[in-house]
């Protein structure tokens, strides 16, 4: 068995791999960047080695730095997790050359499946159906445009060298093809260092079904059934489940055998995933991920296996300890991905310190953060995965919804409320949803913009916990008169001013969408209860600096109490057409020049943050007066990018 395992990754997957390694008596080594010096994965390992600055290209993607850490620690094996170097053939080859076991397939197998174009040729020759499209070597834009017209619209442009939705664009007509191609290539180059693309016919009612395969060095190969990963937003998976709710026994067998043929075509060793796109009973090969998948826990739950343990044992030369006929599905499992992002601001990633993290009981949580952790801007914003396993699908959905309601995250924006709304959606409940559901039902799945969290935040600000005496408040109390005060607040980047009139344990709050009566306010520790306009309301409130975080049923609202300043009044009275960065990141493209006339919604710049591109658009018609940044420059949240003059 392996003696010392270096985990060449970070976050929840690094913690998850180390959990299994420790159970097997294997010493663990973490690597970390300067941004992760105090990260959970670095503290959980037996040893931790710094590999570079925060930028991934200089740390987690730096093969030389990781190889130096392997040499320094004497690790006899390395687990790459997923993302970063997990599907890098050069890294796998370097490990082999150094006599270090790479827990995964050979460099040749990674290389064979690393190009979507070459992979589709390979599996088609092995008898696995592929989506109609263009897989040619000629990458001239004019040739690609001509091939697109032959395939027909709508279609997908996909990066050849990677996955996860990066370098992928949907194109609905020929007019928008060139711009989409430029964006896909730019994102593919940034993410994978390779701008080659392929074109695919767009399946209009698709399900994304993937099959987990497992191969060893003794010639054994099995499939561990399927996962439905159709709940996606921007081509990235949000919810995954096993087994697929619409997959028949016959289709399960047919897809499983096709997946095994594809894996055998490259002599695959280890855990891998063959991804298919399906429509009714038709299925087509999309790609093979030559690594562990984010969603592997749902397969583990329904089969009672530990895939990381199997990876380690296979890497050490042991055979798979069971045959295909030994495998049976037990119940149903569903996983949700908890991201640091703001669903109310088009899912912009969020970063910062986590002042409180409370994960639910009774379900599995694979987390890479805890109370006090930092969520850095440099990496993928996924903080954790929550997985529920139950005897059937309705019970699994119910258990996961309960778990999300128990979750508390304070300090960054997050998507827990959004995930709960997905699980409550009728079409998700039926299991017939396609990859289009998240976009089609975006409005109904978005967390409601309720006034209740703000009202509870205001109530918590004007109540003095544990002492109802007016002498304890020091807040303008006047004898025999109701206590009235004005508060200036900020919520979801919107400035609000409210008037609060307090009498005893009740108050009247004016200035939102009217007036609200908040009665019977009881603040016990961090729990607040009240009746708002006669309806009961309760939540947890956490005052942090000028912010009050209100947590209810898993969702968190951040309410900021503003400090009045002369500059604030000037900016409100005389608003300017300044465009600021919505979050920290790097400017990857500037689409306008000084003096250009632009229309509302026109692209001004492209900002890359947390491994995704975000388009900065004009807030209105105007003329570009000044441009303050250039492509390649890193900016902080709030940095003024350019100024528009009203025309």
Coordinates of C-alpha atoms in Angstrom, one line a residue:
X1 CA 0.0 0.0 0.0
X2 CA 1.0 3.6 -0.5
X3 CA 3.0 5.1 2.5
X4 CA 2.9 8.9 1.9
X5 CA 0.3 10.6 -0.3
X6 CA 0.7 14.1 -1.6
X7 CA -2.7 15.7 -2.6
X8 CA -2.0 18.1 -5.4
X9 CA -5.2 20.1 -4.9
X10 CA -7.1 22.3 -2.5
X11 CA -10.5 22.8 -0.9
X12 CA -13.1 20.1 -0.3
X13 CA -11.6 17.5 -2.6
X14 CA -8.2 17.7 -0.9
X15 CA -9.9 17.3 2.5
X16 CA -12.0 14.4 1.2
X17 CA -9.0 12.5 -0.2
X18 CA -7.1 12.9 3.0
X19 CA -10.0 11.6 5.0
X20 CA -9.8 8.3 3.2
X21 CA -6.0 8.2 3.2
X22 CA -5.9 8.7 7.0
X23 CA -8.4 5.9 7.5
X24 CA -6.1 3.6 5.5
X25 CA -3.0 4.6 7.6
X26 CA -1.4 6.7 4.8
X27 CA 0.6 9.8 5.7
X28 CA -0.9 12.9 4.0
X29 CA 0.9 15.9 2.5
X30 CA -0.9 19.1 1.4
X31 CA 0.3 21.7 -0.9
X32 CA -0.9 25.3 -0.6
X33 CA -0.5 28.7 -2.2
X34 CA 0.0 31.9 -0.2
X35 CA -3.8 32.5 -0.4
X36 CA -4.3 29.1 1.3
X37 CA -1.7 29.3 4.0
X38 CA -4.3 28.8 6.7
X39 CA -6.8 26.8 4.6
X40 CA -8.6 23.8 6.0
X41 CA -6.9 21.3 3.7
X42 CA -3.4 22.6 4.7
X43 CA -4.2 22.3 8.4
X44 CA -5.7 18.8 8.1
X45 CA -2.7 17.2 6.5
X46 CA 0.2 15.6 8.3
X47 CA 2.5 17.9 6.4
X48 CA 1.9 21.0 4.3
X49 CA 4.3 22.5 1.7
X50 CA 4.0 26.0 0.2
X51 CA 4.2 25.9 -3.6
X52 CA 3.8 29.5 -4.7
X53 CA 1.8 32.7 -4.8
X54 CA -2.0 32.9 -5.1
X55 CA -2.3 32.8 -8.9
X56 CA -3.0 29.2 -9.8
X57 CA -0.6 29.2 -12.8
X58 CA 2.2 29.9 -10.3
X59 CA 1.1 27.4 -7.7
X60 CA -1.5 24.6 -8.1
X61 CA -0.8 24.5 -11.9
X62 CA 2.9 24.8 -11.5
X63 CA 4.2 21.3 -12.3
X64 CA 7.8 22.1 -11.2
X65 CA 6.6 23.4 -7.8
X66 CA 4.4 20.4 -7.2
X67 CA 7.2 18.0 -8.2
X68 CA 9.6 19.8 -5.8
X69 CA 7.1 19.3 -3.0
X70 CA 7.0 15.5 -3.9
X71 CA 10.8 15.3 -3.7
X72 CA 11.0 17.3 -0.5
X73 CA 8.5 15.1 1.3
X74 CA 9.4 11.8 -0.2
X75 CA 5.8 11.1 -1.2
X76 CA 5.5 7.8 -3.0
X77 CA 2.1 8.7 -4.5
X78 CA 0.2 11.8 -5.6
X79 CA -3.6 12.2 -5.9
X80 CA -4.5 15.1 -8.2
X81 CA -8.2 15.4 -7.2
X82 CA -10.1 17.2 -10.0
X83 CA -9.4 20.4 -11.8
X84 CA -5.9 21.9 -11.8
X85 CA -3.4 19.1 -12.9
X86 CA -5.7 16.2 -12.6
X87 CA -6.0 15.7 -16.4
X88 CA -2.5 16.9 -17.3
X89 CA -0.6 14.3 -19.2
X90 CA 2.7 16.1 -18.7
X91 CA 2.2 16.0 -14.9
X92 CA 1.3 12.3 -14.9
X93 CA 4.4 11.6 -17.0
X94 CA 6.6 13.6 -14.6
X95 CA 5.3 11.7 -11.6
X96 CA 6.1 8.4 -13.4
X97 CA 9.5 9.6 -14.4
X98 CA 10.2 10.5 -10.7
X99 CA 9.1 7.1 -9.5
X100 CA 6.0 8.5 -7.8
X101 CA 2.7 6.8 -8.3
X102 CA 0.1 9.0 -10.1
X103 CA -3.3 8.0 -8.7
X104 CA -5.1 8.0 -12.0
X105 CA -4.6 6.7 -15.6
X106 CA -1.5 6.8 -17.6
X107 CA -0.2 9.9 -19.4
X108 CA -1.1 8.2 -22.7
X109 CA -4.7 7.6 -21.6
X110 CA -5.0 11.2 -20.4
X111 CA -3.6 12.4 -23.7
X112 CA -6.0 10.3 -25.7
X113 CA -9.0 11.7 -24.0
X114 CA -7.6 15.2 -23.3
X115 CA -8.7 16.4 -26.7
X116 CA -12.4 16.2 -27.2
X117 CA -11.8 15.9 -31.0
X118 CA -9.4 13.0 -30.8
X119 CA -11.5 11.3 -28.1
X120 CA -14.6 11.3 -30.3
X121 CA -12.8 9.8 -33.1
X122 CA -11.4 7.1 -30.8
X123 CA -14.7 6.1 -29.2
X124 CA -16.6 6.2 -32.5
X125 CA -14.1 3.7 -33.8
X126 CA -14.9 1.6 -30.6
X127 CA -18.6 1.6 -31.5
X128 CA -19.9 4.4 -29.2
X129 CA -22.2 6.9 -30.8
X130 CA -21.1 10.6 -30.9
X131 CA -23.0 13.9 -31.5
X132 CA -23.0 15.1 -35.1
X133 CA -20.6 18.0 -35.6
X134 CA -17.2 19.2 -36.7
X135 CA -14.1 17.6 -35.2
X136 CA -11.5 18.7 -37.8
X137 CA -8.0 20.0 -37.4
X138 CA -8.5 23.1 -39.5
X139 CA -9.2 25.8 -36.9
X140 CA -9.4 28.7 -39.3
X141 CA -12.3 31.0 -38.3
X142 CA -13.7 31.0 -41.8
X143 CA -13.6 27.2 -42.0
X144 CA -15.3 26.9 -38.6
X145 CA -18.0 29.4 -39.7
X146 CA -18.7 27.4 -42.8
X147 CA -18.9 24.2 -40.9
X148 CA -21.3 25.8 -38.5
X149 CA -23.6 26.7 -41.3
X150 CA -23.5 23.1 -42.5
X151 CA -24.3 21.7 -39.1
X152 CA -27.1 24.3 -38.6
X153 CA -28.1 26.4 -35.7
X154 CA -28.4 26.3 -32.7
X155 CA -25.0 24.7 -32.0
X156 CA -22.3 24.6 -29.4
X157 CA -18.8 25.7 -29.6
X158 CA -16.7 23.7 -27.1
X159 CA -13.1 23.9 -26.0
X160 CA -11.3 20.8 -27.2
X161 CA -9.0 20.6 -24.2
X162 CA -11.2 20.9 -21.2
X163 CA -14.6 20.8 -19.6
X164 CA -16.7 22.4 -16.8
X165 CA -18.4 24.7 -19.2
X166 CA -15.3 26.8 -19.7
X167 CA -14.7 27.7 -23.3
X168 CA -18.3 26.7 -24.2
X169 CA -20.7 28.9 -26.1
X170 CA -24.2 28.4 -27.5
X171 CA -24.7 30.0 -30.9
X172 CA -28.2 30.5 -32.2
X173 CA -27.5 32.2 -35.5
X174 CA -24.6 32.8 -38.0
X175 CA -24.5 36.5 -37.1
X176 CA -23.2 35.8 -33.6
X177 CA -20.8 33.0 -34.4
X178 CA -17.6 35.1 -34.7
X179 CA -18.0 36.8 -31.4
X180 CA -18.9 33.5 -29.6
X181 CA -15.9 31.8 -31.2
X182 CA -13.6 34.6 -30.0
X183 CA -15.0 34.3 -26.4
X184 CA -14.7 30.5 -26.4
X185 CA -11.2 30.6 -27.6
X186 CA -10.1 33.3 -25.1
X187 CA -11.7 31.4 -22.2
X188 CA -10.2 28.1 -23.4
X189 CA -6.7 29.6 -23.6
X190 CA -7.0 31.0 -20.1
X191 CA -8.3 27.8 -18.6
X192 CA -6.4 25.1 -20.6
X193 CA -3.7 26.8 -22.6
X194 CA -5.3 25.5 -25.8
X195 CA -7.6 27.5 -28.0
X196 CA -8.8 24.6 -30.3
X197 CA -12.5 24.1 -30.4
X198 CA -15.0 21.6 -31.8
X199 CA -18.6 22.2 -33.0
X200 CA -21.6 20.1 -32.0
X201 CA -25.2 20.1 -33.0
X202 CA -27.2 21.3 -30.0
X203 CA -29.6 18.7 -28.7
X204 CA -32.7 20.7 -27.8
X205 CA -34.1 18.6 -25.0
X206 CA -31.0 17.0 -23.6
X207 CA -30.3 15.1 -20.4
X208 CA -26.7 14.9 -19.2
X209 CA -26.1 11.3 -18.1
X210 CA -22.6 10.1 -17.1
X211 CA -21.3 6.6 -16.3
X212 CA -18.7 5.9 -13.6
X213 CA -16.1 3.4 -14.8
X214 CA -13.4 1.6 -12.9
X215 CA -10.4 -0.2 -14.4
X216 CA -7.4 -1.9 -12.9
X217 CA -3.9 -3.1 -14.0
X218 CA -5.2 -6.7 -14.2
X219 CA -7.5 -6.1 -17.2
X220 CA -10.7 -5.8 -15.1
X221 CA -13.2 -3.1 -16.1
X222 CA -16.6 -2.4 -14.6
X223 CA -19.2 0.4 -14.7
X224 CA -20.7 1.7 -11.5
X225 CA -24.0 2.8 -13.1
X226 CA -25.0 6.3 -13.9
X227 CA -25.5 9.8 -12.5
X228 CA -28.0 12.4 -13.8
X229 CA -26.2 15.7 -14.0
X230 CA -28.7 17.6 -16.1
X231 CA -29.3 20.4 -13.5
X232 CA -26.8 22.9 -14.9
X233 CA -26.4 26.6 -15.1
X234 CA -23.9 28.1 -17.6
X235 CA -23.0 24.5 -18.5
X236 CA -21.8 23.9 -15.0
X237 CA -23.4 21.2 -12.8
X238 CA -25.3 22.3 -9.8
X239 CA -27.3 19.2 -8.7
X240 CA -26.4 15.6 -9.4
X241 CA -28.2 12.4 -8.5
X242 CA -27.9 8.6 -8.8
X243 CA -29.4 6.7 -10.2
X244 CA -30.8 8.7 -13.2
X245 CA -34.6 9.1 -12.5
X246 CA -35.5 8.5 -16.2
X247 CA -32.9 5.8 -17.0
X248 CA -34.5 2.4 -17.7
X249 CA -32.8 -0.8 -16.9
X250 CA -32.1 -1.5 -20.5
X251 CA -30.6 2.0 -21.2
X252 CA -28.5 1.6 -18.0
X253 CA -27.0 -1.6 -19.4
X254 CA -26.5 -0.2 -22.9
X255 CA -24.8 3.0 -21.7
X256 CA -22.7 1.2 -19.2
X257 CA -21.4 -1.3 -21.8
X258 CA -20.7 1.6 -24.2
X259 CA -18.8 3.4 -21.4
X260 CA -16.6 0.3 -20.8
X261 CA -15.9 0.0 -24.5
X262 CA -14.7 3.7 -24.6
X263 CA -12.5 3.1 -21.5
X264 CA -11.0 -0.1 -22.8
X265 CA -10.1 1.7 -26.1
X266 CA -7.4 3.6 -24.1
X267 CA -6.5 0.8 -21.6
X268 CA -7.9 2.9 -18.8
X269 CA -6.8 2.4 -15.2
X270 CA -8.4 4.0 -12.2
X271 CA -11.7 5.8 -11.7
X272 CA -13.0 7.8 -14.7
X273 CA -16.3 9.0 -16.1
X274 CA -17.8 8.7 -19.6
X275 CA -20.3 11.5 -20.2
X276 CA -23.2 11.2 -22.5
X277 CA -25.9 13.5 -23.7
X278 CA -29.3 11.8 -24.1
X279 CA -32.6 12.5 -25.6
X280 CA -35.3 9.8 -24.9
X281 CA -33.5 6.5 -25.5
X282 CA -30.8 7.9 -27.8
X283 CA -27.4 8.7 -26.3
X284 CA -24.2 10.2 -27.6
X285 CA -20.7 10.3 -26.2
X286 CA -19.6 13.8 -25.2
X287 CA -16.3 13.3 -23.4
X288 CA -14.4 11.2 -20.9
X289 CA -13.1 12.8 -17.7
X290 CA -9.9 10.9 -16.8
X291 CA -10.2 11.7 -13.1
X292 CA -12.5 11.6 -10.1
X293 CA -15.7 13.7 -10.5
X294 CA -17.1 16.3 -8.1
X295 CA -20.3 14.3 -7.9
X296 CA -18.7 10.9 -7.1
X297 CA -20.3 10.8 -3.6
X298 CA -23.8 10.0 -5.0
X299 CA -22.3 6.9 -6.6
X300 CA -20.6 6.0 -3.4
X301 CA -23.8 6.4 -1.5
X302 CA -26.0 4.1 -3.6
X303 CA -23.3 1.4 -4.0
X304 CA -21.7 1.6 -0.5
X305 CA -18.2 2.1 -1.9
X306 CA -15.3 4.5 -1.3
X307 CA -14.1 5.5 -4.7
X308 CA -10.9 7.2 -3.4
X309 CA -10.0 4.0 -1.5
X310 CA -10.5 2.0 -4.7
X311 CA -8.3 4.6 -6.6
X312 CA -5.5 4.2 -4.1
X313 CA -5.7 0.4 -4.0
X314 CA -5.8 0.2 -7.8
X315 CA -2.8 2.6 -8.0
X316 CA -1.0 0.3 -5.6
X317 CA -1.5 -2.6 -8.0
X318 CA -4.5 -4.3 -6.3
X319 CA -7.3 -5.7 -8.5
X320 CA -10.9 -4.5 -8.3
X321 CA -12.4 -6.5 -5.4
X322 CA -15.8 -7.2 -7.1
X323 CA -17.3 -8.1 -10.5
X324 CA -20.0 -6.3 -12.5
X325 CA -22.7 -8.8 -11.4
X326 CA -21.9 -8.0 -7.7
X327 CA -23.1 -4.4 -8.0
X328 CA -26.6 -3.4 -7.0
X329 CA -28.1 0.1 -6.5
X330 CA -29.4 0.8 -3.0
X331 CA -31.8 3.7 -2.8
X332 CA -31.3 7.2 -4.2
X333 CA -28.7 9.9 -3.5
X334 CA -28.7 13.6 -4.5
X335 CA -25.8 16.1 -4.2
X336 CA -25.9 19.9 -4.3
X337 CA -22.9 22.1 -4.8
X338 CA -22.6 25.0 -2.3
X339 CA -21.0 28.0 -4.1
X340 CA -19.8 31.4 -2.8
X341 CA -21.9 33.3 -5.3
X342 CA -24.8 35.8 -5.3
X343 CA -27.9 34.5 -7.1
X344 CA -29.4 38.0 -6.9
X345 CA -26.5 39.4 -8.9
X346 CA -26.5 37.0 -11.7
X347 CA -24.4 34.5 -9.7
X348 CA -21.3 36.7 -9.4
X349 CA -18.7 34.8 -7.3
X350 CA -18.2 36.1 -3.8
X351 CA -15.0 36.2 -1.7
X352 CA -14.1 37.1 1.9
X353 CA -13.9 35.7 5.4
X354 CA -16.4 33.2 6.7
X355 CA -17.5 34.5 10.1
X356 CA -19.8 31.5 10.8
X357 CA -20.2 28.1 9.1
X358 CA -22.7 25.5 10.5
X359 CA -23.2 22.5 8.3
X360 CA -26.3 20.3 8.8
X361 CA -26.5 16.9 10.6
X362 CA -27.9 13.7 9.2
X363 CA -26.4 14.0 5.7
X364 CA -22.9 13.8 4.2
X365 CA -21.0 17.1 3.9
X366 CA -17.7 17.3 1.9
X367 CA -16.5 20.8 2.9
X368 CA -13.3 22.7 2.3
X369 CA -14.1 25.6 4.6
X370 CA -15.2 26.2 8.2
X371 CA -15.8 29.1 10.5
X372 CA -12.8 31.5 10.1
X373 CA -11.8 30.3 6.6
X374 CA -11.2 32.7 3.8
X375 CA -12.8 32.2 0.4
X376 CA -10.1 33.6 -2.0
X377 CA -10.9 35.2 -5.3
X378 CA -8.3 33.1 -7.2
X379 CA -10.1 29.8 -7.4
X380 CA -13.3 28.0 -8.1
X381 CA -16.0 29.3 -5.7
X382 CA -17.3 25.9 -4.6
X383 CA -17.1 25.7 -0.8
X384 CA -18.8 22.3 -0.1
X385 CA -21.1 19.6 -1.3
X386 CA -24.1 18.3 0.6
X387 CA -25.3 14.8 -0.1
X388 CA -28.4 13.0 1.0
X389 CA -29.1 9.3 0.7
X390 CA -32.5 7.7 1.3
X391 CA -34.5 4.6 0.3
X392 CA -36.1 6.5 -2.6
X393 CA -35.9 9.7 -4.6
X394 CA -38.7 11.7 -2.8
X395 CA -37.2 10.8 0.6
X396 CA -33.7 11.9 -0.6
X397 CA -35.1 15.2 -1.9
X398 CA -36.9 15.8 1.4
X399 CA -33.8 15.0 3.5
X400 CA -31.7 17.3 1.4
X401 CA -34.2 20.2 1.7
X402 CA -34.2 19.8 5.5
X403 CA -30.4 19.8 5.5
X404 CA -30.2 23.0 3.5
X405 CA -32.6 24.7 5.8
X406 CA -30.2 23.9 8.7
X407 CA -27.2 25.3 6.9
X408 CA -25.7 28.6 8.1
X409 CA -23.1 30.5 6.2
X410 CA -22.2 34.0 7.2
X411 CA -19.5 36.2 5.5
X412 CA -19.9 35.6 1.8
X413 CA -22.8 35.4 -0.6
X414 CA -23.9 31.9 -1.3
X415 CA -26.4 29.8 -3.3
X416 CA -28.1 27.7 -0.5
X417 CA -31.5 29.4 -0.9
X418 CA -31.3 28.9 -4.7
X419 CA -30.5 25.2 -4.2
X420 CA -33.5 24.7 -2.0
X421 CA -35.7 26.3 -4.6
X422 CA -34.4 23.9 -7.3
X423 CA -35.2 20.9 -5.0
X424 CA -38.7 22.3 -4.5
X425 CA -39.4 22.8 -8.3
X426 CA -42.2 20.6 -9.6
X427 CA -40.2 19.6 -12.8
X428 CA -37.2 18.6 -10.7
X429 CA -39.5 16.6 -8.5
X430 CA -40.8 14.7 -11.6
X431 CA -37.2 13.9 -12.6
X432 CA -37.9 14.8 -16.3
X433 CA -35.9 18.0 -16.2
X434 CA -33.4 18.7 -18.9
X435 CA -30.2 20.8 -19.0
X436 CA -32.4 23.8 -19.9
X437 CA -34.5 23.9 -16.7
X438 CA -32.1 26.1 -14.6
X439 CA -32.2 28.8 -17.3
X440 CA -35.8 28.4 -18.3
X441 CA -37.0 28.6 -14.6
X442 CA -34.4 31.1 -13.5
X443 CA -37.1 33.5 -12.2
X444 CA -39.0 31.0 -10.1
X445 CA -35.8 29.4 -8.7
X446 CA -34.3 32.8 -7.6
X447 CA -34.5 33.5 -3.9
X448 CA -37.4 35.8 -3.3
X449 CA -36.7 39.5 -2.6
X450 CA -38.6 39.5 0.6
X451 CA -38.6 42.5 3.0
X452 CA -38.6 40.1 6.0
X453 CA -34.8 39.7 6.4
X454 CA -34.3 43.5 6.2
X455 CA -37.1 44.1 8.7
X456 CA -35.6 41.6 11.2
X457 CA -32.2 43.1 10.7
X458 CA -33.6 46.6 11.5
X459 CA -35.5 45.2 14.5
X460 CA -32.2 43.6 15.8
X461 CA -30.5 47.0 15.5
X462 CA -33.1 48.9 17.6
X463 CA -33.6 46.2 20.3
X464 CA -31.2 46.1 23.3
X465 CA -30.8 42.4 24.1
X466 CA -31.1 41.5 27.8
X467 CA -31.9 45.0 29.0
X468 CA -35.1 46.8 28.1
X469 CA -34.0 49.9 30.1
X470 CA -33.9 53.1 28.1
X471 CA -30.8 54.1 30.0
X472 CA -28.9 51.2 28.4
X473 CA -29.6 52.2 24.9
X474 CA -27.8 55.6 24.6
X475 CA -29.5 56.0 21.3
X476 CA -31.6 59.2 21.5
X477 CA -34.3 58.0 23.9
X478 CA -36.7 60.7 24.9
X479 CA -38.8 60.3 28.1
X480 CA -42.6 59.8 27.4
X481 CA -42.1 59.9 23.6
X482 CA -41.8 57.0 21.1
X483 CA -38.2 56.5 20.1
X484 CA -37.8 57.5 16.4
X485 CA -34.6 57.3 14.3
X486 CA -33.5 57.1 10.7
X487 CA -31.3 54.3 9.5
X488 CA -29.5 54.3 6.2
X489 CA -28.9 50.8 4.9
X490 CA -27.5 49.0 1.9
X491 CA -28.9 45.7 0.6
X492 CA -27.8 44.0 -2.6
X493 CA -26.1 47.2 -3.6
X494 CA -29.2 49.2 -3.2
X495 CA -29.2 52.2 -0.8
X496 CA -32.2 52.4 1.5
X497 CA -33.3 54.8 4.1
X498 CA -35.9 53.8 6.8
X499 CA -37.6 55.5 9.6
X500 CA -38.0 53.4 12.8
X501 CA -40.4 54.3 15.6
X502 CA -39.9 52.1 18.6
X503 CA -42.2 51.5 21.5
X504 CA -41.3 48.9 24.0
X505 CA -40.7 45.5 22.2
X506 CA -42.4 46.7 19.0
X507 CA -41.5 49.1 16.2
X508 CA -42.9 50.6 13.0
X509 CA -40.6 50.6 10.1
X510 CA -41.3 53.0 7.2
X511 CA -39.5 53.6 3.9
X512 CA -39.3 50.2 2.1
X513 CA -42.4 49.4 0.2
X514 CA -44.6 51.2 2.7
X515 CA -44.9 50.8 6.5
X516 CA -44.6 47.6 8.5
X517 CA -45.4 46.8 12.1
X518 CA -42.9 44.6 13.9
X519 CA -44.3 43.4 17.2
X520 CA -43.2 41.2 20.1
X521 CA -39.6 41.4 19.2
X522 CA -37.6 38.9 21.2
X523 CA -33.8 38.7 20.8
X524 CA -32.1 35.8 22.6
X525 CA -28.5 35.5 21.7
X526 CA -28.4 35.3 17.9
X527 CA -32.1 34.2 17.5
X528 CA -34.7 36.9 16.8
X529 CA -38.5 36.3 16.8
X530 CA -41.2 38.8 16.0
X531 CA -44.6 39.2 14.3
X532 CA -44.4 41.2 11.1
X533 CA -47.7 42.7 10.1
X534 CA -49.3 39.9 12.1
X535 CA -47.3 37.0 10.6
X536 CA -44.7 35.2 12.7
X537 CA -41.1 35.5 11.6
X538 CA -37.8 34.1 13.0
X539 CA -34.2 34.0 12.0
X540 CA -30.6 34.1 13.3
X541 CA -28.9 37.5 13.2
X542 CA -25.1 38.0 13.3
X543 CA -23.8 41.5 13.6
X544 CA -20.3 41.7 12.1
X545 CA -18.9 45.3 12.0
X546 CA -21.4 47.5 10.0
X547 CA -23.2 44.4 8.7
X548 CA -26.0 42.4 10.0
X549 CA -26.3 38.9 8.5
X550 CA -29.8 37.4 8.7
X551 CA -30.0 33.6 8.2
X552 CA -33.3 31.9 7.7
X553 CA -34.0 28.4 6.3
X554 CA -30.4 28.3 4.9
X555 CA -30.6 31.6 3.0
X556 CA -28.5 34.5 4.2
X557 CA -29.1 38.3 3.7
X558 CA -26.4 40.8 4.3
X559 CA -27.7 44.2 5.5
X560 CA -25.1 47.0 5.8
X561 CA -25.7 50.0 8.1
X562 CA -24.2 52.9 6.2
X563 CA -22.3 55.7 7.7
X564 CA -23.4 59.1 6.4
X565 CA -20.7 61.1 4.7
X566 CA -20.6 64.3 2.5
X567 CA -19.3 62.3 -0.4
X568 CA -22.3 59.9 -0.2
X569 CA -24.7 62.8 -0.6
X570 CA -22.7 64.2 -3.5
X571 CA -22.7 60.9 -5.4
X572 CA -26.5 60.4 -4.8
X573 CA -27.4 64.0 -5.9
X574 CA -25.1 64.1 -8.9
X575 CA -24.7 60.5 -10.2
X576 CA -22.0 59.9 -12.7
X577 CA -21.8 57.3 -15.5
X578 CA -18.8 55.5 -13.9
X579 CA -18.6 51.7 -14.4
X580 CA -16.9 49.9 -11.6
X581 CA -15.7 46.3 -11.2
X582 CA -18.4 44.2 -9.6
X583 CA -15.8 41.9 -8.0
X584 CA -12.0 41.4 -7.8
X585 CA -10.5 39.8 -10.9
X586 CA -8.4 40.3 -14.1
X587 CA -9.4 42.3 -17.2
X588 CA -9.1 39.9 -20.1
X589 CA -10.5 42.1 -22.9
X590 CA -11.4 45.8 -23.4
X591 CA -14.0 46.0 -26.2
X592 CA -14.2 49.8 -26.6
X593 CA -12.0 52.8 -27.0
X594 CA -12.1 56.3 -25.6
X595 CA -14.6 58.4 -27.6
X596 CA -16.7 55.5 -28.7
X597 CA -20.5 55.9 -28.6
X598 CA -22.1 52.9 -26.9
X599 CA -25.6 51.6 -26.3
X600 CA -27.2 50.3 -23.1
X601 CA -26.2 46.6 -22.7
X602 CA -23.2 46.8 -25.1
X603 CA -20.1 44.9 -24.0
X604 CA -17.4 47.2 -22.6
X605 CA -15.0 44.8 -21.0
X606 CA -14.6 41.2 -19.9
X607 CA -13.5 40.4 -16.4
X608 CA -12.2 37.0 -15.4
X609 CA -12.7 35.9 -11.8
X610 CA -13.0 32.6 -10.0
X611 CA -12.3 30.7 -13.3
X612 CA -15.2 32.3 -15.2
X613 CA -15.6 35.2 -17.6
X614 CA -18.0 38.0 -16.7
X615 CA -19.1 40.6 -19.3
X616 CA -19.2 44.2 -18.2
X617 CA -21.9 46.0 -20.1
X618 CA -22.9 49.7 -20.5
X619 CA -25.5 50.8 -18.0
X620 CA -27.0 53.2 -20.5
X621 CA -26.3 55.0 -23.8
X622 CA -23.3 57.3 -23.7
X623 CA -19.8 58.2 -24.9
X624 CA -16.7 56.6 -23.4
X625 CA -14.9 59.4 -21.7
X626 CA -12.0 57.6 -20.1
X627 CA -10.7 54.1 -19.8
X628 CA -8.8 53.4 -16.6
X629 CA -7.6 49.8 -17.0
X630 CA -6.1 47.6 -19.7
X631 CA -6.3 43.9 -20.7
X632 CA -4.3 41.8 -18.3
X633 CA -4.6 44.2 -15.3
X634 CA -5.9 42.9 -12.0
X635 CA -8.6 45.0 -10.3
X636 CA -10.3 45.1 -6.9
X637 CA -14.1 45.2 -6.4
X638 CA -15.3 48.8 -6.9
X639 CA -12.3 49.8 -9.0
X640 CA -13.5 52.4 -11.6
X641 CA -13.0 50.8 -15.0
X642 CA -14.2 53.6 -17.2
X643 CA -16.4 56.7 -17.3
X644 CA -19.3 57.3 -19.6
X645 CA -20.6 60.8 -20.6
X646 CA -24.3 61.1 -21.1
X647 CA -25.0 62.0 -24.7

